[in-house]
């Protein structure tokens, strides 16, 4: 039952295909005009979810685009959501190991975040994947963690996820043929569903209880649970589970020698499986009807259903091969997309390194130019301006280098990033003012006047004395004219 548990969503969505198509168009239009990376991530994984029930390969491509972009910008919420969308697409393709790996990656992210709902959902989905891989011990390990956590969390998380976890726990014990434990968890799921008046989960829990009772040989209890289950599931949206319930009743009526009732429910399962495309359910009913008519000695009908069974077996084998081919193809597409994205990121990283190198060269060169300009007789304001620009470039470059490791350290928590940058700024601002004052003072200090050397001063003094005009002696008399 667990392998088809998520498919009831598909059946519900199938009736709203027009609305779904409209939503896809709307999301694509928004994606085409969106420029902010985090918003693009959100639109991509939401668009991927719209495709997962009828184009899981498209879901994988869109979810991978969202995942790579989310990882590039460090957007953890987007990364977690994208991993879940990828896992859902892989689950629907039957690629359970890859789906399990992505759910594991989602769990690692959620363990470091504060979304208890997403954490419990990841645990439950991992448990479901282990059920489908028949690794029941690991399934129980994760489902127990999910069950205990959801009971402690309460609130919306418990309201949404509790019954899913209980159904999966019951299914695990049923497959392990531990009837008491399976009965316990299916009964808990039934009680929770009754309290919430949830018809689907009441039907699912009763179906599980019917399977357990039938496996134990409690025919009357099994029949009672199967009949009640049909009452809740027979609303046209749970065809797969109706087929399973009808076949459970057919087997019990066959066992208790009520052939007319057995035939009625087997035909019901066959018709629903054929009309809704559940080949495995149609095959189970066809095999049952073939043996039924053979026992009744109606060989023409027995042969017709046997022939149909062989055709269905071939179709299922073809589907399995097609699914394997789709898995291989989707894995290769994902690998090629990762390589292309990696190449693009490497080119961006090289460009960024070249830009940082250019900045590293420019800042010292500009500083040296400022020192050189200070030796030339130009306006003091120009030197001051160039000195301030040099220091600003230096400090802004330091912030540019420190911002990525700060983001990784705080897991891109904007509040913590802001606090750390404020602390750094509180230390850099006074240091900047001191260096600015010291640097500008040194750069704009007037050049000292060179004093003449000692030897040259005597010579200059002698030349000045020689060039002085002659002065008269106070004791001398003017020369008398001769007669």
Coordinates of C-alpha atoms in Angstrom, one line a residue:
X1 CA 0.0 0.0 0.0
X2 CA 2.8 2.4 0.8
X3 CA 4.2 2.4 -2.7
X4 CA 1.0 4.0 -4.0
X5 CA 0.5 6.3 -1.0
X6 CA 1.6 9.5 -2.7
X7 CA -0.4 8.7 -5.9
X8 CA -3.7 9.8 -4.4
X9 CA -2.4 13.4 -4.8
X10 CA -2.0 12.6 -8.5
X11 CA -5.6 11.3 -8.8
X12 CA -6.9 14.5 -7.1
X13 CA -4.8 16.7 -9.3
X14 CA -5.9 14.9 -12.5
X15 CA -9.3 16.4 -12.1
X16 CA -7.9 19.9 -12.1
X17 CA -5.6 19.8 -15.1
X18 CA -6.9 23.0 -16.6
X19 CA -6.2 24.9 -13.4
X20 CA -2.8 23.2 -13.2
X21 CA -2.0 24.3 -16.8
X22 CA -3.0 27.8 -16.0
X23 CA -0.7 27.8 -12.9
X24 CA 2.2 26.5 -15.0
X25 CA 1.8 29.3 -17.5
X26 CA 1.6 31.9 -14.8
X27 CA 4.8 30.5 -13.1
X28 CA 6.6 30.5 -16.4
X29 CA 5.7 34.1 -17.1
X30 CA 6.9 35.1 -13.7
X31 CA 10.1 33.2 -14.2
X32 CA 10.8 35.0 -17.5
X33 CA 10.6 38.4 -15.9
X34 CA 12.2 37.7 -12.5
X35 CA 15.8 38.9 -12.1
X36 CA 16.5 38.2 -8.4
X37 CA 18.2 34.9 -7.9
X38 CA 16.4 33.8 -4.8
X39 CA 13.0 34.5 -6.3
X40 CA 14.0 32.5 -9.4
X41 CA 14.9 29.5 -7.2
X42 CA 11.5 29.7 -5.6
X43 CA 9.7 29.9 -9.0
X44 CA 11.7 27.0 -10.4
X45 CA 11.0 24.5 -7.6
X46 CA 7.3 25.5 -7.6
X47 CA 7.2 24.9 -11.3
X48 CA 8.9 21.6 -10.9
X49 CA 6.2 20.5 -8.4
X50 CA 3.5 21.2 -11.0
X51 CA 5.1 18.8 -13.5
X52 CA 5.9 15.9 -11.2
X53 CA 2.7 13.9 -11.6
X54 CA 2.7 13.8 -15.4
X55 CA 6.2 14.8 -16.5
X56 CA 8.6 13.7 -13.8
X57 CA 11.6 14.1 -16.2
X58 CA 10.7 17.8 -16.6
X59 CA 10.4 18.0 -12.8
X60 CA 14.0 16.7 -12.5
X61 CA 15.4 19.3 -14.9
X62 CA 13.6 22.3 -13.3
X63 CA 14.4 21.1 -9.8
X64 CA 18.1 20.7 -10.7
X65 CA 18.2 24.2 -12.1
X66 CA 16.7 25.5 -8.9
X67 CA 19.1 23.4 -6.8
X68 CA 22.3 24.5 -8.6
X69 CA 21.3 28.2 -8.4
X70 CA 20.3 27.9 -4.7
X71 CA 23.7 26.4 -3.9
X72 CA 25.5 29.1 -5.8
X73 CA 23.8 31.9 -3.9
X74 CA 23.7 30.0 -0.5
X75 CA 19.9 29.9 -0.3
X76 CA 19.2 27.0 2.0
X77 CA 15.4 27.1 1.9
X78 CA 15.5 26.9 -1.9
X79 CA 18.1 24.1 -1.8
X80 CA 16.0 22.1 0.6
X81 CA 12.8 22.6 -1.5
X82 CA 14.6 21.7 -4.7
X83 CA 16.0 18.5 -3.3
X84 CA 12.5 17.5 -2.3
X85 CA 11.2 18.2 -5.8
X86 CA 14.0 16.2 -7.4
X87 CA 13.3 13.3 -5.0
X88 CA 9.6 13.3 -5.8
X89 CA 10.3 13.1 -9.5
X90 CA 12.8 10.3 -9.0
X91 CA 10.3 8.4 -6.8
X92 CA 7.6 8.6 -9.4
X93 CA 10.1 7.3 -12.0
X94 CA 10.9 4.4 -9.7
X95 CA 14.5 5.6 -9.1
X96 CA 14.3 5.0 -5.3
X97 CA 18.1 5.0 -4.5
X98 CA 18.5 8.5 -6.1
X99 CA 15.3 9.7 -4.4
X100 CA 16.7 8.4 -1.1
X101 CA 20.0 10.3 -1.6
X102 CA 18.2 13.6 -2.2
X103 CA 16.0 13.1 0.8
X104 CA 19.1 12.4 2.9
X105 CA 20.7 15.7 1.6
X106 CA 17.5 17.5 2.5
X107 CA 17.6 16.1 6.0
X108 CA 21.2 17.3 6.5
X109 CA 20.1 20.8 5.6
X110 CA 17.0 20.7 7.8
X111 CA 19.0 19.5 10.8
X112 CA 20.8 22.8 10.8
X113 CA 17.6 24.9 10.4
X114 CA 14.6 25.7 12.5
X115 CA 11.8 24.3 10.3
X116 CA 10.5 21.3 12.4
X117 CA 7.9 20.5 9.8
X118 CA 10.4 20.1 7.0
X119 CA 12.7 18.1 9.3
X120 CA 9.9 15.6 10.2
X121 CA 8.8 15.4 6.5
X122 CA 12.3 14.5 5.5
X123 CA 12.5 11.7 8.1
X124 CA 9.1 10.3 6.9
X125 CA 10.1 10.4 3.3
X126 CA 13.4 8.6 4.0
X127 CA 11.5 6.0 5.8
X128 CA 9.1 5.5 2.9
X129 CA 12.0 5.1 0.5
X130 CA 13.5 2.4 2.7
X131 CA 10.1 0.6 2.7
X132 CA 10.1 0.6 -1.1
X133 CA 13.7 -0.7 -1.1
X134 CA 12.6 -3.4 1.4
X135 CA 15.2 -2.2 4.0
X136 CA 12.7 -2.3 6.8
X137 CA 15.1 -1.9 9.7
X138 CA 16.4 1.4 8.4
X139 CA 12.8 2.4 7.6
X140 CA 11.8 1.9 11.2
X141 CA 14.8 3.8 12.4
X142 CA 13.7 7.0 10.5
X143 CA 10.0 6.6 11.0
X144 CA 10.4 6.2 14.8
X145 CA 12.4 9.5 14.8
X146 CA 9.6 11.1 12.8
X147 CA 6.9 9.8 15.1
X148 CA 8.5 10.9 18.3
X149 CA 9.4 14.3 16.9
X150 CA 6.0 15.0 15.6
X151 CA 4.4 14.1 18.9
X152 CA 6.7 16.6 20.7
X153 CA 6.3 19.3 18.1
X154 CA 2.5 19.3 17.9
X155 CA 0.7 22.1 16.1
X156 CA 0.5 22.2 12.3
X157 CA 3.3 19.8 11.8
X158 CA 1.5 17.1 13.8
X159 CA -1.8 17.9 12.2
X160 CA -0.3 17.4 8.7
X161 CA 2.2 14.6 9.1
X162 CA 1.1 12.4 12.0
X163 CA -1.1 10.1 9.9
X164 CA 1.4 9.7 7.1
X165 CA 4.0 8.5 9.6
X166 CA 1.6 6.1 11.3
X167 CA 0.4 4.6 8.0
X168 CA 4.0 4.1 7.0
X169 CA 4.9 2.5 10.3
X170 CA 2.0 0.1 10.0
X171 CA 2.9 -0.8 6.4
X172 CA 6.5 -1.5 7.5
X173 CA 5.4 -3.9 10.2
X174 CA 2.9 -5.5 7.8
X175 CA 5.6 -6.2 5.3
X176 CA 7.8 -7.6 8.1
X177 CA 4.8 -9.9 9.0
X178 CA 4.7 -8.5 12.5
X179 CA 0.9 -8.4 12.9
X180 CA 0.6 -7.0 16.4
X181 CA 2.8 -4.0 15.7
X182 CA 1.2 -3.3 12.3
X183 CA -2.2 -3.5 14.0
X184 CA -1.1 -1.0 16.7
X185 CA 0.0 1.7 14.2
X186 CA -2.9 1.2 11.8
X187 CA -5.3 1.5 14.8
X188 CA -3.5 4.7 16.0
X189 CA -3.8 6.1 12.5
X190 CA -7.5 5.2 12.4
X191 CA -8.2 6.9 15.7
X192 CA -6.4 10.1 14.6
X193 CA -8.3 10.1 11.3
X194 CA -11.6 9.7 13.2
X195 CA -10.8 12.6 15.5
X196 CA -10.1 14.8 12.5
X197 CA -12.9 13.4 10.4
X198 CA -10.5 12.7 7.6
X199 CA -12.1 10.2 5.2
X200 CA -9.0 9.4 3.2
X201 CA -6.9 8.4 6.2
X202 CA -9.8 6.5 7.7
X203 CA -10.0 4.5 4.5
X204 CA -6.2 4.0 4.3
X205 CA -6.0 2.8 8.0
X206 CA -8.9 0.4 7.6
X207 CA -7.4 -1.0 4.5
X208 CA -4.2 -1.6 6.4
X209 CA -6.1 -3.3 9.2
X210 CA -8.0 -5.4 6.7
X211 CA -4.7 -6.6 5.1
X212 CA -3.3 -7.5 8.6
X213 CA -6.4 -9.4 9.6
X214 CA -6.5 -11.3 6.3
X215 CA -2.9 -12.3 6.6
X216 CA -3.6 -13.6 10.1
X217 CA -6.6 -15.6 8.8
X218 CA -9.2 -13.5 10.6
X219 CA -11.6 -13.4 7.7
X220 CA -14.6 -11.8 9.5
X221 CA -12.5 -9.0 10.9
X222 CA -10.7 -8.5 7.6
X223 CA -14.1 -8.4 5.7
X224 CA -15.5 -5.8 8.1
X225 CA -12.5 -3.5 7.8
X226 CA -12.4 -3.9 4.0
X227 CA -16.1 -3.0 3.7
X228 CA -15.7 0.1 5.9
X229 CA -12.6 1.1 3.9
X230 CA -14.7 1.1 0.7
X231 CA -17.2 3.5 2.2
X232 CA -14.5 6.1 2.8
X233 CA -12.4 5.5 -0.4
X234 CA -15.3 5.2 -2.9
X235 CA -15.3 8.8 -3.9
X236 CA -13.7 8.5 -7.3
X237 CA -10.3 9.9 -6.3
X238 CA -8.6 6.8 -4.7
X239 CA -9.0 4.2 -7.5
X240 CA -5.7 2.4 -6.7
X241 CA -6.7 1.8 -3.1
X242 CA -10.2 0.8 -4.1
X243 CA -8.7 -1.9 -6.4
X244 CA -6.6 -3.2 -3.5
X245 CA -9.6 -3.2 -1.1
X246 CA -11.8 -4.9 -3.7
X247 CA -9.3 -7.7 -4.3
X248 CA -9.0 -8.2 -0.5
X249 CA -12.7 -8.8 -0.4
X250 CA -12.7 -11.0 -3.5
X251 CA -10.0 -13.3 -1.9
X252 CA -12.0 -13.5 1.4
X253 CA -15.3 -14.3 -0.4
X254 CA -13.4 -16.9 -2.5
X255 CA -12.0 -18.4 0.7
X256 CA -15.4 -18.5 2.4
X257 CA -17.1 -20.1 -0.6
X258 CA -19.1 -17.1 -1.7
X259 CA -18.3 -17.1 -5.4
X260 CA -20.9 -14.5 -6.5
X261 CA -19.5 -11.9 -4.2
X262 CA -15.9 -12.9 -5.1
X263 CA -16.7 -12.5 -8.8
X264 CA -18.3 -9.1 -8.2
X265 CA -15.4 -7.5 -6.4
X266 CA -12.8 -9.1 -8.7
X267 CA -14.6 -7.6 -11.7
X268 CA -14.8 -4.3 -9.9
X269 CA -11.0 -4.3 -9.4
X270 CA -10.4 -5.3 -13.0
X271 CA -12.6 -2.6 -14.5
X272 CA -11.2 0.2 -12.3
X273 CA -7.6 -0.9 -13.0
X274 CA -8.3 -1.1 -16.7
X275 CA -10.1 2.3 -16.9
X276 CA -7.7 4.2 -14.7
X277 CA -4.5 2.6 -16.1
X278 CA -3.3 0.7 -13.0
X279 CA -1.8 -2.2 -14.9
X280 CA -0.6 -4.1 -11.9
X281 CA -4.0 -4.0 -10.3
X282 CA -5.6 -5.0 -13.5
X283 CA -3.1 -7.9 -13.7
X284 CA -4.0 -9.1 -10.2
X285 CA -7.7 -9.1 -11.0
X286 CA -7.2 -10.8 -14.4
X287 CA -5.1 -13.6 -12.8
X288 CA -7.8 -14.1 -10.1
X289 CA -10.6 -14.2 -12.6
X290 CA -8.7 -16.6 -14.8
X291 CA -8.4 -19.1 -11.9
X292 CA -11.9 -18.4 -10.8
X293 CA -13.5 -19.3 -14.2
X294 CA -11.2 -22.3 -14.5
X295 CA -12.5 -23.6 -11.2
X296 CA -16.1 -22.9 -12.4
X297 CA -15.2 -24.8 -15.6
X298 CA -15.9 -21.8 -17.8
X299 CA -12.9 -22.3 -19.9
X300 CA -13.6 -19.7 -22.5
X301 CA -13.7 -16.9 -19.9
X302 CA -10.7 -18.5 -18.1
X303 CA -8.7 -18.4 -21.3
X304 CA -9.7 -14.8 -22.1
X305 CA -8.5 -13.6 -18.7
X306 CA -5.4 -15.7 -18.9
X307 CA -4.6 -14.1 -22.3
X308 CA -5.2 -10.7 -20.8
X309 CA -2.9 -11.5 -18.0
X310 CA -0.1 -12.4 -20.4
X311 CA -0.6 -9.2 -22.3
X312 CA -0.5 -7.2 -19.1
X313 CA 2.7 -9.0 -18.0
X314 CA 4.3 -8.0 -21.3
X315 CA 3.1 -4.4 -20.8
X316 CA 4.5 -4.2 -17.3
X317 CA 7.8 -5.6 -18.5
X318 CA 7.8 -3.0 -21.2
X319 CA 7.0 -0.3 -18.7
X320 CA 9.8 -1.4 -16.5
X321 CA 12.3 -1.3 -19.4
X322 CA 11.0 2.1 -20.4
X323 CA 11.3 3.3 -16.8
X324 CA 14.8 2.0 -16.6
X325 CA 15.6 3.9 -19.9
X326 CA 14.0 7.0 -18.5
X327 CA 16.1 6.7 -15.3
X328 CA 19.3 6.3 -17.3
X329 CA 18.4 9.2 -19.5
X330 CA 17.4 11.5 -16.7
X331 CA 20.6 10.6 -14.8
X332 CA 22.7 11.5 -17.9
X333 CA 20.8 14.7 -18.4
X334 CA 21.4 15.7 -14.8
X335 CA 25.1 14.8 -15.1
X336 CA 25.4 16.9 -18.2
X337 CA 23.6 19.8 -16.6
X338 CA 25.9 19.6 -13.6
X339 CA 29.0 19.6 -15.8
X340 CA 27.7 22.6 -17.8
X341 CA 26.9 24.5 -14.6
X342 CA 30.3 23.6 -13.1
X343 CA 32.0 24.9 -16.2
X344 CA 30.0 28.1 -16.0
X345 CA 30.8 28.6 -12.3
X346 CA 34.5 27.9 -13.0
X347 CA 34.5 30.7 -15.7
X348 CA 32.8 33.0 -13.2
X349 CA 35.4 32.1 -10.6
X350 CA 38.3 32.8 -12.9
X351 CA 36.8 36.2 -13.9
X352 CA 36.3 37.0 -10.2
X353 CA 39.9 36.1 -9.5
X354 CA 41.1 38.3 -12.3
X355 CA 39.1 41.1 -11.0
X356 CA 40.5 40.7 -7.5
X357 CA 44.0 40.5 -9.0
X358 CA 43.4 43.7 -10.9
X359 CA 42.2 45.4 -7.7
X360 CA 45.2 44.1 -5.8
X361 CA 47.5 45.7 -8.5
X362 CA 45.5 48.9 -8.8
X363 CA 45.3 49.8 -5.1
X364 CA 49.2 49.8 -4.5
X365 CA 49.7 51.5 -7.8
X366 CA 47.2 54.2 -7.0
X367 CA 48.8 54.7 -3.6
X368 CA 52.3 55.0 -5.2
X369 CA 50.9 57.5 -7.6
X370 CA 49.5 59.5 -4.7
X371 CA 53.0 59.6 -3.1
X372 CA 54.5 60.6 -6.3
X373 CA 52.0 63.4 -6.8
X374 CA 52.7 64.7 -3.3
X375 CA 56.2 65.5 -4.4
X376 CA 55.0 67.7 -7.2
X377 CA 53.9 71.2 -6.6
X378 CA 50.1 70.9 -7.1
X379 CA 47.2 71.9 -5.0
X380 CA 47.0 70.5 -1.5
X381 CA 43.3 69.5 -1.9
X382 CA 44.1 67.1 -4.8
X383 CA 46.7 65.3 -2.7
X384 CA 44.3 65.0 0.2
X385 CA 41.6 63.7 -2.1
X386 CA 43.8 61.0 -3.6
X387 CA 45.0 59.9 -0.1
X388 CA 41.4 59.5 1.1
X389 CA 40.5 57.5 -2.0
X390 CA 43.5 55.2 -1.5
X391 CA 42.4 54.4 2.0
X392 CA 38.8 53.9 1.0
X393 CA 39.8 51.5 -1.7
X394 CA 41.9 49.6 0.8
X395 CA 39.2 49.2 3.4
X396 CA 36.4 48.4 0.9
X397 CA 38.6 45.8 -0.6
X398 CA 39.1 44.2 2.8
X399 CA 35.3 44.1 3.3
X400 CA 34.9 42.6 -0.1
X401 CA 37.3 39.8 0.8
X402 CA 35.8 39.2 4.3
X403 CA 32.1 39.1 3.2
X404 CA 32.0 35.5 1.7
X405 CA 33.6 33.8 4.7
X406 CA 31.4 35.7 7.0
X407 CA 28.4 34.5 5.0
X408 CA 29.5 30.9 5.3
X409 CA 30.3 31.3 9.0
X410 CA 26.8 32.6 9.7
X411 CA 25.0 30.4 7.1
X412 CA 23.9 33.6 5.4
X413 CA 22.0 34.8 8.4
X414 CA 21.5 38.5 7.5
X415 CA 21.2 39.6 11.1
X416 CA 24.5 37.9 12.2
X417 CA 26.2 39.2 9.0
X418 CA 25.1 42.7 9.8
X419 CA 26.3 42.4 13.4
X420 CA 29.7 41.1 12.4
X421 CA 30.2 43.8 9.8
X422 CA 29.2 46.4 12.3
X423 CA 31.8 45.1 14.8
X424 CA 34.5 45.1 12.0
X425 CA 33.4 48.6 11.0
X426 CA 33.6 49.8 14.6
X427 CA 37.3 48.8 14.6
X428 CA 38.1 50.0 11.1
X429 CA 36.5 53.5 11.2
X430 CA 38.8 54.9 14.0
X431 CA 41.8 53.2 12.5
X432 CA 40.9 54.7 9.1
X433 CA 40.7 58.2 10.6
X434 CA 44.1 57.9 12.3
X435 CA 45.7 56.6 9.2
X436 CA 44.0 59.2 7.0
X437 CA 45.2 62.0 9.3
X438 CA 48.8 60.6 9.4
X439 CA 48.9 59.9 5.7
X440 CA 47.5 63.2 4.6
X441 CA 49.8 65.1 7.0
X442 CA 52.8 63.3 5.5
X443 CA 51.7 63.7 1.9
X444 CA 50.9 67.4 2.2
X445 CA 53.8 68.5 4.4
X446 CA 55.8 71.3 2.6
X447 CA 59.2 70.4 1.3
X448 CA 62.1 71.7 3.5
X449 CA 64.3 74.5 2.0
X450 CA 67.8 73.3 1.2
X451 CA 70.6 75.2 3.1
X452 CA 73.8 75.9 1.2
X453 CA 76.9 73.8 2.0
X454 CA 79.6 75.4 4.4
X455 CA 82.4 75.7 1.7
X456 CA 80.3 77.6 -0.7
X457 CA 79.1 80.1 1.9
X458 CA 82.6 81.8 2.2
X459 CA 82.9 82.1 -1.5
X460 CA 79.5 83.6 -1.8
X461 CA 80.4 86.1 1.0
X462 CA 83.6 87.1 -0.7
X463 CA 81.8 87.7 -3.9
X464 CA 79.2 89.8 -2.2
X465 CA 81.9 92.0 -0.5
X466 CA 83.7 92.4 -3.8
X467 CA 80.6 93.6 -5.5
X468 CA 79.7 96.1 -2.8
X469 CA 80.3 99.9 -3.6
X470 CA 83.3 101.6 -1.9
X471 CA 82.7 103.4 1.3
X472 CA 84.5 106.6 2.5
X473 CA 86.7 106.7 5.5
X474 CA 85.5 109.0 8.3
X475 CA 89.1 110.4 8.9
X476 CA 90.0 111.1 5.4
X477 CA 89.8 114.5 3.7
X478 CA 88.7 115.3 0.2
X479 CA 91.4 115.9 -2.3
X480 CA 92.1 119.6 -2.9
X481 CA 92.1 121.0 -6.4
X482 CA 95.4 122.1 -7.6
X483 CA 95.8 125.7 -8.7

